[in-house]
JSON list of C-alpha atoms in Angstrom, two decimals:
[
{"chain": "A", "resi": 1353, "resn": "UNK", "atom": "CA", "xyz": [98.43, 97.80, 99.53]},
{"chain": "A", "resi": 1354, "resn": "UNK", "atom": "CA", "xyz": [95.66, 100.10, 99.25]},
{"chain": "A", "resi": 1355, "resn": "UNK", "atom": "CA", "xyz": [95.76, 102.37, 96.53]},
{"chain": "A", "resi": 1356, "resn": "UNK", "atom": "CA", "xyz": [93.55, 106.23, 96.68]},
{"chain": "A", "resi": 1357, "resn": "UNK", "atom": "CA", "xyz": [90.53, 105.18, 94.74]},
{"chain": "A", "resi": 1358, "resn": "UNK", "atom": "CA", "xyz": [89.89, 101.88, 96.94]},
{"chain": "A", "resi": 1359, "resn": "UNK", "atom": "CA", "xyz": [90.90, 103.83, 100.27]},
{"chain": "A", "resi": 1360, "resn": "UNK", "atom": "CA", "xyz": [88.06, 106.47, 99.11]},
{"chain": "A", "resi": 1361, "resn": "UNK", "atom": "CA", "xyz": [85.58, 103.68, 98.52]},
{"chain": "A", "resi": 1362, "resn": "UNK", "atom": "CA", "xyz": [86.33, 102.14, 101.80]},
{"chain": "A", "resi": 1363, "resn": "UNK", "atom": "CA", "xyz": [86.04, 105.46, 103.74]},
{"chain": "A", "resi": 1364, "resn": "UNK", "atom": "CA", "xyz": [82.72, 105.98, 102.56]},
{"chain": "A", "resi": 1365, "resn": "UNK", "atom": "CA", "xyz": [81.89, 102.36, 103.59]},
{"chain": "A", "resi": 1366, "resn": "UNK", "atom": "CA", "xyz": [83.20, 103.00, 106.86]},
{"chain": "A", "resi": 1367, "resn": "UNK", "atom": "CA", "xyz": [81.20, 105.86, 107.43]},
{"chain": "A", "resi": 1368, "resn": "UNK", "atom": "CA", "xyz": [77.88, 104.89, 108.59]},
{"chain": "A", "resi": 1369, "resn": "UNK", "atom": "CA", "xyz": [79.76, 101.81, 110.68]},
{"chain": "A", "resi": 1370, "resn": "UNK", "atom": "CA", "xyz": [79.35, 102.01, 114.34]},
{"chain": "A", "resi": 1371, "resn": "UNK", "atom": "CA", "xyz": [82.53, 101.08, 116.26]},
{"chain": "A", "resi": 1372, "resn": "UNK", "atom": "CA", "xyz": [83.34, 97.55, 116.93]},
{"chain": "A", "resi": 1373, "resn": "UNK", "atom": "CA", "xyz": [85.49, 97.42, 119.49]},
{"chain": "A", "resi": 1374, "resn": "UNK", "atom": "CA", "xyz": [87.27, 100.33, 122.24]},
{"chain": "A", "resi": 1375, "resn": "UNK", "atom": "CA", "xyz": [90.77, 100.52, 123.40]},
{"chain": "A", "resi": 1376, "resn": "UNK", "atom": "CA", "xyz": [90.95, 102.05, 126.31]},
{"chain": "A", "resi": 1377, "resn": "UNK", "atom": "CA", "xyz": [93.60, 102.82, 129.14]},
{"chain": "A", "resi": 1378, "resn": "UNK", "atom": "CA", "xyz": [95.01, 98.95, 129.03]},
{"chain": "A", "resi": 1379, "resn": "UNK", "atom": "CA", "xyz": [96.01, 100.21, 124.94]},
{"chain": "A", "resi": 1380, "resn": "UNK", "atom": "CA", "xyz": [96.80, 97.36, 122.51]},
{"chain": "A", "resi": 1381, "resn": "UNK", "atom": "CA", "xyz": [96.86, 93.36, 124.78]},
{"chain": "A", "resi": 1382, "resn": "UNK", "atom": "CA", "xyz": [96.56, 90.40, 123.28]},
{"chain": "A", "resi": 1383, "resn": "UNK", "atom": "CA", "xyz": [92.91, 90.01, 123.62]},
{"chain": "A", "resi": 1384, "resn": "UNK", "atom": "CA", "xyz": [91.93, 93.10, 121.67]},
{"chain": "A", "resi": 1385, "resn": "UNK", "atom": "CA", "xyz": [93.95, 92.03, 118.98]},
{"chain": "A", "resi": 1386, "resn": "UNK", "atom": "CA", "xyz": [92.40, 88.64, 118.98]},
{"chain": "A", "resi": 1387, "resn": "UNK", "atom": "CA", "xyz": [89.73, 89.90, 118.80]},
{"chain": "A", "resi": 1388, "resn": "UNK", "atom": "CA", "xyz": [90.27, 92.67, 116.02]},
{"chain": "A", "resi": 1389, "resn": "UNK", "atom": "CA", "xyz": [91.65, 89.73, 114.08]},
{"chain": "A", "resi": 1390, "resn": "UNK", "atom": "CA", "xyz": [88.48, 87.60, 114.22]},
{"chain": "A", "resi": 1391, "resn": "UNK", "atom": "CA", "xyz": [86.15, 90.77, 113.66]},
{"chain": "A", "resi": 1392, "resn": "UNK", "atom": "CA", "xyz": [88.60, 91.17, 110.38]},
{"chain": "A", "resi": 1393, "resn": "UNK", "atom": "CA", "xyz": [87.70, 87.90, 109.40]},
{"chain": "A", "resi": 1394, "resn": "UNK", "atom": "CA", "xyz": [83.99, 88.08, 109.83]},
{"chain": "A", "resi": 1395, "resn": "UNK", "atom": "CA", "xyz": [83.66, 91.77, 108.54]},
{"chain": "A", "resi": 1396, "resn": "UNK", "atom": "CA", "xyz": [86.73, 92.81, 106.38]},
{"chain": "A", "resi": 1397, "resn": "UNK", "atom": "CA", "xyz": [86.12, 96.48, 107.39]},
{"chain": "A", "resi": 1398, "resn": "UNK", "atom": "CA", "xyz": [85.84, 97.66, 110.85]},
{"chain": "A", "resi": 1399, "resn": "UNK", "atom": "CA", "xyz": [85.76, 100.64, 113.02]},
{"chain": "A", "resi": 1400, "resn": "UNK", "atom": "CA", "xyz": [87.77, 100.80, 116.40]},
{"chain": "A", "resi": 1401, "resn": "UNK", "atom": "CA", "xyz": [87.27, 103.74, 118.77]},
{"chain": "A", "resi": 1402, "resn": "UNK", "atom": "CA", "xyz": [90.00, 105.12, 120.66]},
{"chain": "A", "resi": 1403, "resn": "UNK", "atom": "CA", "xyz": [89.26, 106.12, 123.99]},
{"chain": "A", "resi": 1404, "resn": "UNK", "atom": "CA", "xyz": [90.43, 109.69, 125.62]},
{"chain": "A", "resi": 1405, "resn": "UNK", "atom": "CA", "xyz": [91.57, 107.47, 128.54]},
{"chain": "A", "resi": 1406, "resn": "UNK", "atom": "CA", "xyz": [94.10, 105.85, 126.30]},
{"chain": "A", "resi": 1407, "resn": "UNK", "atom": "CA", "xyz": [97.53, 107.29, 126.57]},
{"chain": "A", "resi": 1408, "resn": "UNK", "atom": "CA", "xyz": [98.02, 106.85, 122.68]},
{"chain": "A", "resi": 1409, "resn": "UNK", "atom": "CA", "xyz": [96.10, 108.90, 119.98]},
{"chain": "A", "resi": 1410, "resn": "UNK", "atom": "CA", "xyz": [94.32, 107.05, 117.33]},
{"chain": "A", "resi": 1411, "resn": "UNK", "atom": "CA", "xyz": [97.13, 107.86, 114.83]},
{"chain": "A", "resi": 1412, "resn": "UNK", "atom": "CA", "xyz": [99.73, 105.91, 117.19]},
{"chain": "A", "resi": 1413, "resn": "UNK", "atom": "CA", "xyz": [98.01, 103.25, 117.47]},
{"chain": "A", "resi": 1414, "resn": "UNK", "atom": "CA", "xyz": [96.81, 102.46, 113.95]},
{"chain": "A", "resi": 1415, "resn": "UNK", "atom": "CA", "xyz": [100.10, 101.58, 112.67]},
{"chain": "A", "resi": 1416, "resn": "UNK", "atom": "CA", "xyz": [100.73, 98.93, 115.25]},
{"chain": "A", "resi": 1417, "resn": "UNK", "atom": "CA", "xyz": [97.20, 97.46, 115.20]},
{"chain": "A", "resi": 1418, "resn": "UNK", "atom": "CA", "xyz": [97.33, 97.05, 111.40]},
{"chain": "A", "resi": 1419, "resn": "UNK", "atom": "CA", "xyz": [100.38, 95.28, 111.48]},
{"chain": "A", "resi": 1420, "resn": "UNK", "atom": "CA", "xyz": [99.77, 93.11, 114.21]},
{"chain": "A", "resi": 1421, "resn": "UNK", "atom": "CA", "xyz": [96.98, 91.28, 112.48]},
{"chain": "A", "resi": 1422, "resn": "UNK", "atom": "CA", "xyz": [97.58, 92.10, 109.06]},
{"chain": "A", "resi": 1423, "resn": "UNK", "atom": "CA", "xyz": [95.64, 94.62, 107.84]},
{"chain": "A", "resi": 1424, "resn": "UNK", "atom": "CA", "xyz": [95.56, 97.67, 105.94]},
{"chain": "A", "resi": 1425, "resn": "UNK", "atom": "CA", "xyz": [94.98, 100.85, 107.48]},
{"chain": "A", "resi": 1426, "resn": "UNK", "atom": "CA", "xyz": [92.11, 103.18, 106.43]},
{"chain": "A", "resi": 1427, "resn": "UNK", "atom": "CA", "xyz": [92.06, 106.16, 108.16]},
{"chain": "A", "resi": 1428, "resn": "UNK", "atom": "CA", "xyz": [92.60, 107.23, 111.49]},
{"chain": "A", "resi": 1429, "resn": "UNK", "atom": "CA", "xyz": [90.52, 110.75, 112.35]},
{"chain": "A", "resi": 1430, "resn": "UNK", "atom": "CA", "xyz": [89.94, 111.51, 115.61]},
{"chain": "A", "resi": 1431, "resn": "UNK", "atom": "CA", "xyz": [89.50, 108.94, 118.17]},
{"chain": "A", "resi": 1432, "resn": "UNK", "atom": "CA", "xyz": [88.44, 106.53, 115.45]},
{"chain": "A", "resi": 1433, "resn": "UNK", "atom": "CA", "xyz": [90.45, 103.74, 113.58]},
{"chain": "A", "resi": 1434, "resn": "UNK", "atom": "CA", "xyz": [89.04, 102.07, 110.22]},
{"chain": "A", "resi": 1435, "resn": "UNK", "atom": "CA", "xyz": [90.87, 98.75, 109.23]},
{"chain": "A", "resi": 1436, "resn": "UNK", "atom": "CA", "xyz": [90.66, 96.46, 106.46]},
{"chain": "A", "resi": 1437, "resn": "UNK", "atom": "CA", "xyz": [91.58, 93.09, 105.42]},
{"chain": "A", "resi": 1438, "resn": "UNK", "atom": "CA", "xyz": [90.17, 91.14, 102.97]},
{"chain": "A", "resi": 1439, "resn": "UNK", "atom": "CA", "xyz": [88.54, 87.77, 104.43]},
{"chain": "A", "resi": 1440, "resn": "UNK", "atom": "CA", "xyz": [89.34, 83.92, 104.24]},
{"chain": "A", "resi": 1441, "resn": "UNK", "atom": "CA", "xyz": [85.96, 83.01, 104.64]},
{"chain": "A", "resi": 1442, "resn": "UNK", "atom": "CA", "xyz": [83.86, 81.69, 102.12]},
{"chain": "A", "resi": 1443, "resn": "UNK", "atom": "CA", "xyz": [79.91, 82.54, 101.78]},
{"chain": "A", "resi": 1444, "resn": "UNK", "atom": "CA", "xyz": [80.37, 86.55, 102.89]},
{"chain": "A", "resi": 1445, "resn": "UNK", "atom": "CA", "xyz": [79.97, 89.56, 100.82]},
{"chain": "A", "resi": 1446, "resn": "UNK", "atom": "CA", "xyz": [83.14, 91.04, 100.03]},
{"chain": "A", "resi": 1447, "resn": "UNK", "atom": "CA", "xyz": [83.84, 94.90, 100.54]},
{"chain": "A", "resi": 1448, "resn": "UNK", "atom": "CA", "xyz": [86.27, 95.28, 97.48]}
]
């Protein structure tokens, strides 16, 4: 759990991040989270855009996403996602 100092920290992070993945009008399959889950691992902190073809808003669908592979949710502002989970892998520069 995330408390308001780290969330702030990882905001600003977040910021200048360009969106890693979209989810579009197929919303949340398998494959995106798969693939969410191995950007987590590689990253920690990652930006998902949400397209306007979607039939969920960004807010719906950060909730889900989070808990489907185990992360914490950021923020969700507009048609954009941020996510964070701390990585397994040894060797990368850690956000937190």
């Amino acid at each position: 759990m995330l408390n308001s100092k780290q969330r702030t920290i990882l905001k600003a992070k977040a910021s200048v991040l360009d969106p890693v993945f979209q989810i579009g009008k197929n919303g949340i399959t398998d494959t995106v989270l798969e693939e969410i889950d191995n950007a987590l691992r590689a990253r920690e902190l990652i930006k998902v855009k949400v397209l306007k073809n979607c039939d969920y808003t960004a807010r719906d669908i950060i909730g889900a996403v989070a808990e489907e592979v185990g992360a914490e949710p950021v923020q969700a502002i507009g048609n954009m996602i941020v996510l964070y989970r701390v990585s397994d892998k040894t060797g990368i520069k850690h956000v937190l």
